[in-house]
Amino acid sequence: MKIVGTGSEIPKKIVTNDMLSEFLDTSDAWIYPRTGIRHRHVISDEKLEDLAISAAKKALDNAGLSASDIDFIICSNVVNEYITPGLGCIIQGGIGATCPAIDINCACAGFIYALDIAETHFQAGKVKNVLIVCAEEPTRMTSWKDRNVCVLFGDGAGAAVLTAGDNIKGIKLSTASATDKLYQIRTLEPTPYITKQEESISLQMRGQDVFKFAVKASSGDIKYLLNELGMSPDSIDHYLLHQANIRIINTIRDFLGQPESKFPTNVETHGNSSSASCPILLDECNRNGILKRGDMLALSAFGAGFMSGAVIMEW
Ligand code: ACO
């Protein structure tokens, strides 16, 4: 398959580090050097589904296709207002498509897992065009009293349209169950039969463990693919990594021995928008002319689970 269109949508509300320090014991002087984040876009009066639908429509427009051309929709989402139906169903109606839609929850690695599922559908000859939409509002998962976590995240949606082609050179997925490092727990409706203790817990993160995992998993997934394909890190033109923390990106870059110019970033202005991060960055690079047809791209993401993945593709 190949990507023929991209789109993204982010909330209009910008929250700077200085705004956070008005109600949290934090500061730009702490946040920026440790994360590379200056501000993030946060959902206020928008609905995540509307951002997702807008990103999808932009991707379709960019691809020169209409909703009726899409055979399958894959939506990557960790949380939204609906428990059911799936966000993919809402997006399907919102863009006026009639094809099947599924949701996946692979945390921040969702775009890579969605690409893998799409590739399998192309290989099986089941589809001509696929729409992937990654839509996330992690700012609704964190406690805004917890400076360890809430300063890191922003919201948004990114989308990609895929059609038949041989541009995907390899995909590597990795899962290593470590559910105490990064998690959130919600309580469900009580029943007369529930006897266990239940408690909602906002997003919890062991930051340094996540940092180490992120570097090891992302550089490992990319190096695995490069080895499999007989390629060197030099043969990649652009590394589009999950935008969680500039220090994580820089450490992965050091492991790969590559120049900063190959690593476009938007973490400074977006924060970490979970699985939407990679496709938003892809869309920005597509629209601002950084990507040229024929360029070799490595995309890589990591997140709760732990789940990670990488893809090497020709643009
Ligand atoms: N402002 C001020 N002080 C803070 C803040 C804050 N926002 N957050 C934590 N601190 C304090 C801590 O309380 C601690 O204080 P103490 O020493 O008095 O106990 C001190 O700063 C140091 O805290 P550390 O956690 O050791 O700081 P560290 O240098 O590890 O940086 C960070 C923390 C930025 C979270 C880092 O560990 C990191 O980036 N980890 C990866 C996080 C990540 O990428 N998560 C998401 C990936 S997966 C996904 O995308 C869902």
Coordinates of C-alpha atoms and ligand atoms in Angstrom, one line a residue:
M1 CA 0.0 0.0 0.0
K2 CA 1.0 3.6 -0.1
I3 CA -0.2 6.8 1.6
V4 CA -1.9 9.1 -0.9
G5 CA -3.5 11.7 1.5
T6 CA -3.0 13.1 4.9
G7 CA -5.0 15.4 7.2
S8 CA -5.1 16.7 10.7
E9 CA -7.1 18.9 13.1
I10 CA -6.1 20.3 16.5
P11 CA -8.1 22.1 19.1
K12 CA -8.0 25.9 19.1
K13 CA -7.3 26.4 22.8
I14 CA -3.5 26.8 23.3
V15 CA -2.3 26.2 26.9
T16 CA 1.3 27.6 27.5
N17 CA 3.6 26.4 30.2
D18 CA 3.1 29.7 31.9
M19 CA -0.7 29.2 32.0
L20 CA -0.1 25.8 33.7
S21 CA 2.1 27.5 36.4
E22 CA -0.9 29.7 37.3
F23 CA -2.6 26.7 39.0
L24 CA 0.2 24.0 39.3
D25 CA 3.6 24.1 41.1
T26 CA 5.4 24.0 37.8
S27 CA 7.2 26.4 35.4
D28 CA 8.3 26.8 31.8
A29 CA 11.9 26.6 33.2
W30 CA 11.1 23.0 34.5
I31 CA 8.9 21.8 31.6
Y32 CA 10.7 23.1 28.5
P33 CA 14.3 21.8 29.1
R34 CA 12.9 18.3 30.3
T35 CA 10.3 17.8 27.5
G36 CA 10.8 20.4 24.7
I37 CA 7.2 21.4 25.1
R38 CA 6.3 25.2 25.1
H39 CA 2.6 24.8 24.7
R40 CA -0.1 22.3 23.7
H41 CA -3.6 22.4 22.1
V42 CA -6.3 21.3 24.5
I43 CA -9.9 20.3 23.8
S44 CA -12.3 23.0 25.3
D45 CA -15.7 23.4 23.5
E46 CA -14.8 21.0 20.6
K47 CA -15.8 17.3 20.5
L48 CA -13.1 14.9 19.6
E49 CA -15.3 13.3 17.0
D50 CA -15.5 16.6 15.2
L51 CA -11.7 16.9 15.1
A52 CA -11.5 13.3 13.8
I53 CA -14.1 13.9 11.1
S54 CA -12.4 17.1 10.0
A55 CA -9.0 15.4 9.8
A56 CA -10.5 12.5 7.8
K57 CA -12.2 14.9 5.3
K58 CA -8.9 16.8 4.8
A59 CA -7.1 13.5 4.2
L60 CA -9.7 12.4 1.7
D61 CA -9.5 15.8 0.0
N62 CA -5.6 15.6 -0.1
A63 CA -5.9 12.1 -1.7
G64 CA -8.5 13.3 -4.3
L65 CA -10.9 10.6 -3.1
S66 CA -14.4 10.7 -1.6
A67 CA -15.9 8.9 1.3
S68 CA -17.6 6.4 -1.0
D69 CA -14.2 5.3 -2.3
I70 CA -13.1 4.0 1.2
D71 CA -13.5 0.3 1.8
F72 CA -12.4 0.2 5.4
I73 CA -11.9 2.7 8.3
I74 CA -9.5 2.0 11.1
C75 CA -9.8 4.4 14.1
S76 CA -7.1 4.5 16.7
N77 CA -8.4 5.9 20.0
V78 CA -7.7 5.4 23.7
V79 CA -10.6 7.4 25.1
N80 CA -13.5 9.6 24.0
E81 CA -16.9 10.5 25.4
Y82 CA -18.5 7.4 24.0
I83 CA -17.7 3.9 25.5
T84 CA -19.9 2.6 22.7
P85 CA -20.4 2.9 19.7
G86 CA -16.8 3.0 18.6
L87 CA -15.4 6.3 17.4
G88 CA -14.8 4.7 14.0
C89 CA -18.5 4.3 13.5
I90 CA -19.1 8.0 14.4
I91 CA -16.4 9.0 11.9
Q92 CA -17.9 6.8 9.2
G93 CA -21.3 8.5 9.5
G94 CA -19.6 11.9 9.8
I95 CA -17.8 11.7 6.5
G96 CA -20.7 9.9 4.8
A97 CA -18.9 6.6 4.2
T98 CA -20.7 3.2 4.1
C99 CA -17.8 0.8 4.6
P100 CA -17.0 -1.2 7.8
A101 CA -15.1 0.6 10.6
I102 CA -13.2 -0.7 13.5
D103 CA -11.5 0.9 16.6
I104 CA -8.2 -0.1 18.0
N105 CA -6.6 0.9 21.3
C106 CA -2.8 0.5 21.0
A107 CA -2.1 3.6 23.0
C108 CA 0.4 6.0 21.4
A109 CA 1.6 3.3 19.0
G110 CA -1.9 3.1 17.3
F111 CA -0.9 4.6 14.0
I112 CA 1.8 2.0 13.4
Y113 CA -0.6 -0.8 14.4
A114 CA -3.3 0.6 12.2
L115 CA -0.9 0.7 9.2
D116 CA -0.1 -3.0 9.9
I117 CA -3.8 -3.9 9.9
A118 CA -4.3 -2.0 6.7
E119 CA -1.4 -3.6 5.0
T120 CA -2.8 -7.0 5.9
H121 CA -6.1 -6.1 4.3
F122 CA -4.3 -4.9 1.1
Q123 CA -2.3 -8.1 1.0
A124 CA -5.4 -10.2 1.3
G125 CA -7.0 -8.3 -1.6
K126 CA -9.9 -7.2 0.5
V127 CA -9.6 -3.4 0.0
K128 CA -8.8 -0.7 -2.6
N129 CA -8.7 2.3 -0.3
V130 CA -8.4 2.5 3.5
L131 CA -8.8 5.5 5.9
I132 CA -6.9 5.6 9.1
V133 CA -7.9 8.2 11.7
C134 CA -6.0 8.6 15.0
A135 CA -8.0 10.8 17.4
E136 CA -7.0 11.4 21.0
E137 CA -7.8 13.5 24.0
P138 CA -5.3 12.5 26.6
T139 CA -5.9 15.7 28.4
R140 CA -9.1 14.1 29.6
M141 CA -7.2 11.2 31.1
T142 CA -4.8 13.1 33.3
S143 CA -5.5 14.8 36.6
W144 CA -4.9 18.5 36.2
K145 CA -3.6 18.5 39.7
D146 CA -0.8 16.1 38.9
R147 CA 2.1 18.1 37.5
N148 CA 4.0 14.9 36.8
V149 CA 1.6 14.0 34.0
C150 CA -0.7 16.7 32.8
V151 CA 2.0 19.0 31.5
L152 CA 3.0 16.4 28.9
F153 CA -0.1 16.1 26.8
G154 CA -2.2 17.8 24.1
D155 CA -5.1 16.7 22.0
G156 CA -5.8 16.3 18.3
A157 CA -6.5 14.1 15.3
G158 CA -4.5 12.9 12.3
A159 CA -5.6 10.9 9.3
A160 CA -4.1 9.1 6.3
V161 CA -5.7 7.6 3.2
L162 CA -4.0 4.5 1.7
T163 CA -4.3 2.9 -1.6
A164 CA -2.7 -0.1 -3.4
G165 CA 1.1 0.1 -3.9
D166 CA 4.4 -1.3 -2.7
N167 CA 5.7 1.6 -0.7
I168 CA 5.7 -0.2 2.7
K169 CA 9.1 -1.9 3.0
G170 CA 8.6 -3.3 6.5
I171 CA 6.6 -3.0 9.7
K172 CA 7.7 -4.2 13.1
L173 CA 5.3 -4.4 16.1
S174 CA 6.4 -5.1 19.7
T175 CA 4.3 -5.6 22.8
A176 CA 5.8 -6.1 26.3
S177 CA 3.2 -6.2 29.1
A178 CA 4.2 -3.7 31.8
T179 CA 0.8 -2.5 33.0
D180 CA 2.1 -0.7 36.1
K181 CA 4.2 1.8 34.3
L182 CA 1.6 3.8 32.4
Y183 CA -2.1 3.3 33.0
Q184 CA -5.5 4.8 33.9
I185 CA -8.3 3.0 35.5
R186 CA -12.0 3.9 35.3
T187 CA -14.9 2.4 37.3
L188 CA -17.8 1.0 35.4
E189 CA -21.5 1.1 36.4
P190 CA -22.0 -0.6 39.8
T191 CA -24.2 -3.7 39.9
P192 CA -25.9 -5.4 42.9
Y193 CA -23.2 -8.1 42.5
I194 CA -20.0 -6.2 42.6
T195 CA -18.1 -7.0 45.8
K196 CA -14.6 -6.0 44.9
Q197 CA -13.1 -2.5 45.7
E198 CA -13.2 -0.2 42.7
E199 CA -11.6 3.2 42.3
S200 CA -11.0 5.5 39.3
I201 CA -7.3 6.5 38.9
S202 CA -6.2 9.2 36.6
L203 CA -3.3 8.6 34.2
Q204 CA -0.3 7.4 36.1
M205 CA 3.2 7.3 34.7
R206 CA 6.6 6.2 35.9
G207 CA 8.3 8.7 33.8
Q208 CA 11.9 7.4 33.9
D209 CA 10.8 3.8 33.2
V210 CA 8.7 5.1 30.2
F211 CA 11.7 7.1 29.0
K212 CA 14.0 4.1 29.0
F213 CA 11.4 1.8 27.4
A214 CA 10.7 4.4 24.7
V215 CA 14.3 4.8 23.7
K216 CA 15.0 1.1 23.7
A217 CA 11.8 0.1 21.9
S218 CA 11.8 2.8 19.3
S219 CA 15.5 2.5 18.4
G220 CA 15.2 -1.4 18.6
D221 CA 12.2 -1.5 16.2
I222 CA 13.9 0.8 13.7
K223 CA 17.2 -1.1 13.8
Y224 CA 15.4 -4.4 13.5
L225 CA 13.7 -3.2 10.3
L226 CA 16.9 -1.7 8.9
N227 CA 18.7 -5.0 9.4
E228 CA 15.8 -7.0 7.9
L229 CA 15.9 -4.7 4.8
G230 CA 19.7 -4.6 4.5
M231 CA 19.5 -0.8 5.0
S232 CA 21.6 1.6 7.0
P233 CA 20.3 4.5 9.1
D234 CA 21.8 6.8 6.5
S235 CA 19.4 5.5 3.9
I236 CA 16.4 7.0 5.7
D237 CA 15.6 10.6 4.6
H238 CA 13.2 11.4 7.5
Y239 CA 12.6 9.9 10.9
L240 CA 9.0 10.7 12.1
L241 CA 8.9 9.7 15.7
H242 CA 6.2 9.8 18.4
Q243 CA 6.2 13.3 19.8
A244 CA 6.3 12.6 23.5
N245 CA 9.5 14.3 24.6
I246 CA 12.3 16.0 22.7
R247 CA 14.9 14.3 24.9
I248 CA 13.5 10.9 23.9
I249 CA 13.7 11.9 20.3
N250 CA 17.3 13.2 20.6
T251 CA 18.4 10.0 22.5
I252 CA 17.0 7.8 19.7
R253 CA 18.7 10.1 17.2
D254 CA 22.0 9.6 19.0
F255 CA 21.5 5.8 18.9
L256 CA 20.9 5.9 15.2
G257 CA 23.8 8.4 14.6
Q258 CA 21.7 10.7 12.5
P259 CA 21.6 14.5 12.0
E260 CA 18.9 16.6 13.6
S261 CA 17.7 17.7 10.2
K262 CA 16.2 14.3 9.5
F263 CA 14.0 14.5 12.6
P264 CA 11.1 16.9 12.1
T265 CA 9.3 17.7 15.4
N266 CA 6.2 19.4 16.6
V267 CA 6.3 18.5 20.3
E268 CA 7.2 22.1 21.1
T269 CA 3.8 23.3 20.1
H270 CA 1.6 20.2 20.4
G271 CA 2.8 18.2 23.3
N272 CA 2.1 14.4 23.3
S273 CA -1.2 13.7 21.5
S274 CA -0.9 9.9 21.8
S275 CA -1.5 8.0 18.6
A276 CA -2.5 11.2 16.8
S277 CA 1.0 12.5 17.2
C278 CA 2.6 10.6 14.3
P279 CA -0.1 11.2 11.7
I280 CA -0.4 14.9 12.7
L281 CA 3.4 15.3 12.2
L282 CA 3.2 13.3 8.9
D283 CA 0.4 15.7 7.7
E284 CA 2.4 18.8 8.6
C285 CA 5.5 17.4 6.8
N286 CA 3.4 16.5 3.8
R287 CA 1.8 19.9 3.6
N288 CA 4.9 22.0 4.2
G289 CA 6.8 20.2 1.5
I290 CA 9.4 18.4 3.7
L291 CA 8.5 15.1 2.2
K292 CA 9.3 14.4 -1.5
R293 CA 7.9 11.5 -3.5
G294 CA 10.6 8.7 -3.4
D295 CA 12.0 9.8 0.0
M296 CA 12.5 6.9 2.5
L297 CA 10.6 7.4 5.8
A298 CA 10.9 5.7 9.2
L299 CA 7.9 6.2 11.5
S300 CA 8.1 4.9 15.0
A301 CA 5.9 5.2 18.1
F302 CA 5.7 3.8 21.7
G303 CA 3.2 4.0 24.5
A304 CA 1.3 2.3 27.3
G305 CA 1.3 -1.5 27.3
F306 CA 4.1 -1.2 26.6
M307 CA 3.3 -1.2 22.9
S308 CA 5.6 0.0 20.2
G309 CA 6.1 -0.2 16.5
A310 CA 8.0 1.1 13.4
V311 CA 7.4 1.2 9.7
I312 CA 9.8 2.0 6.9
M313 CA 8.1 3.2 3.8
E314 CA 8.8 5.1 0.6
W315 CA 6.9 8.4 0.3
Ligands
ACO1 N1 7.0 20.8 37.3 C1 7.9 20.9 38.3 N2 8.4 19.8 38.9 C2 8.1 18.6 38.5 C3 7.1 18.4 37.4 C4 6.6 19.6 36.8 N3 5.7 19.5 35.8 N4 6.9 17.1 37.3 C5 7.7 16.5 38.1 N5 8.4 17.4 38.9 C6 9.4 17.1 39.9 C7 9.2 15.8 40.6 O1 8.2 15.9 41.6 C8 10.5 15.5 41.1 O2 10.7 16.3 42.3 P1 11.5 15.7 43.6 O3 12.9 15.4 43.1 O4 11.4 16.7 44.6 O5 10.8 14.4 44.0 C9 11.5 16.2 40.1 O6 10.7 17.1 39.4 C10 12.1 15.2 39.2 O7 11.2 14.3 38.7 P2 11.6 13.2 37.7 O8 10.4 12.4 37.4 O9 12.8 12.5 38.2 O10 12.0 14.0 36.4 P3 12.6 13.5 35.1 O11 13.9 14.2 34.8 O12 12.5 12.0 34.9 O13 11.6 14.1 34.0 C11 9.7 13.4 32.7 C12 10.2 13.7 34.1 C13 9.8 14.6 31.8 C14 8.3 13.0 32.8 C15 10.6 12.3 32.1 O14 10.7 11.2 33.0 C16 10.0 11.8 30.8 O15 9.9 12.5 29.8 N6 9.5 10.5 30.7 C17 8.9 10.0 29.6 C18 7.5 10.4 29.6 C19 6.7 10.1 28.4 O16 7.2 10.3 27.3 N7 5.5 9.7 28.5 C20 4.6 9.5 27.5 C21 5.1 8.4 26.6 S1 4.0 7.2 26.3 C22 2.7 8.0 25.7 O17 2.9 8.7 24.8 C23 1.4 7.8 26.4

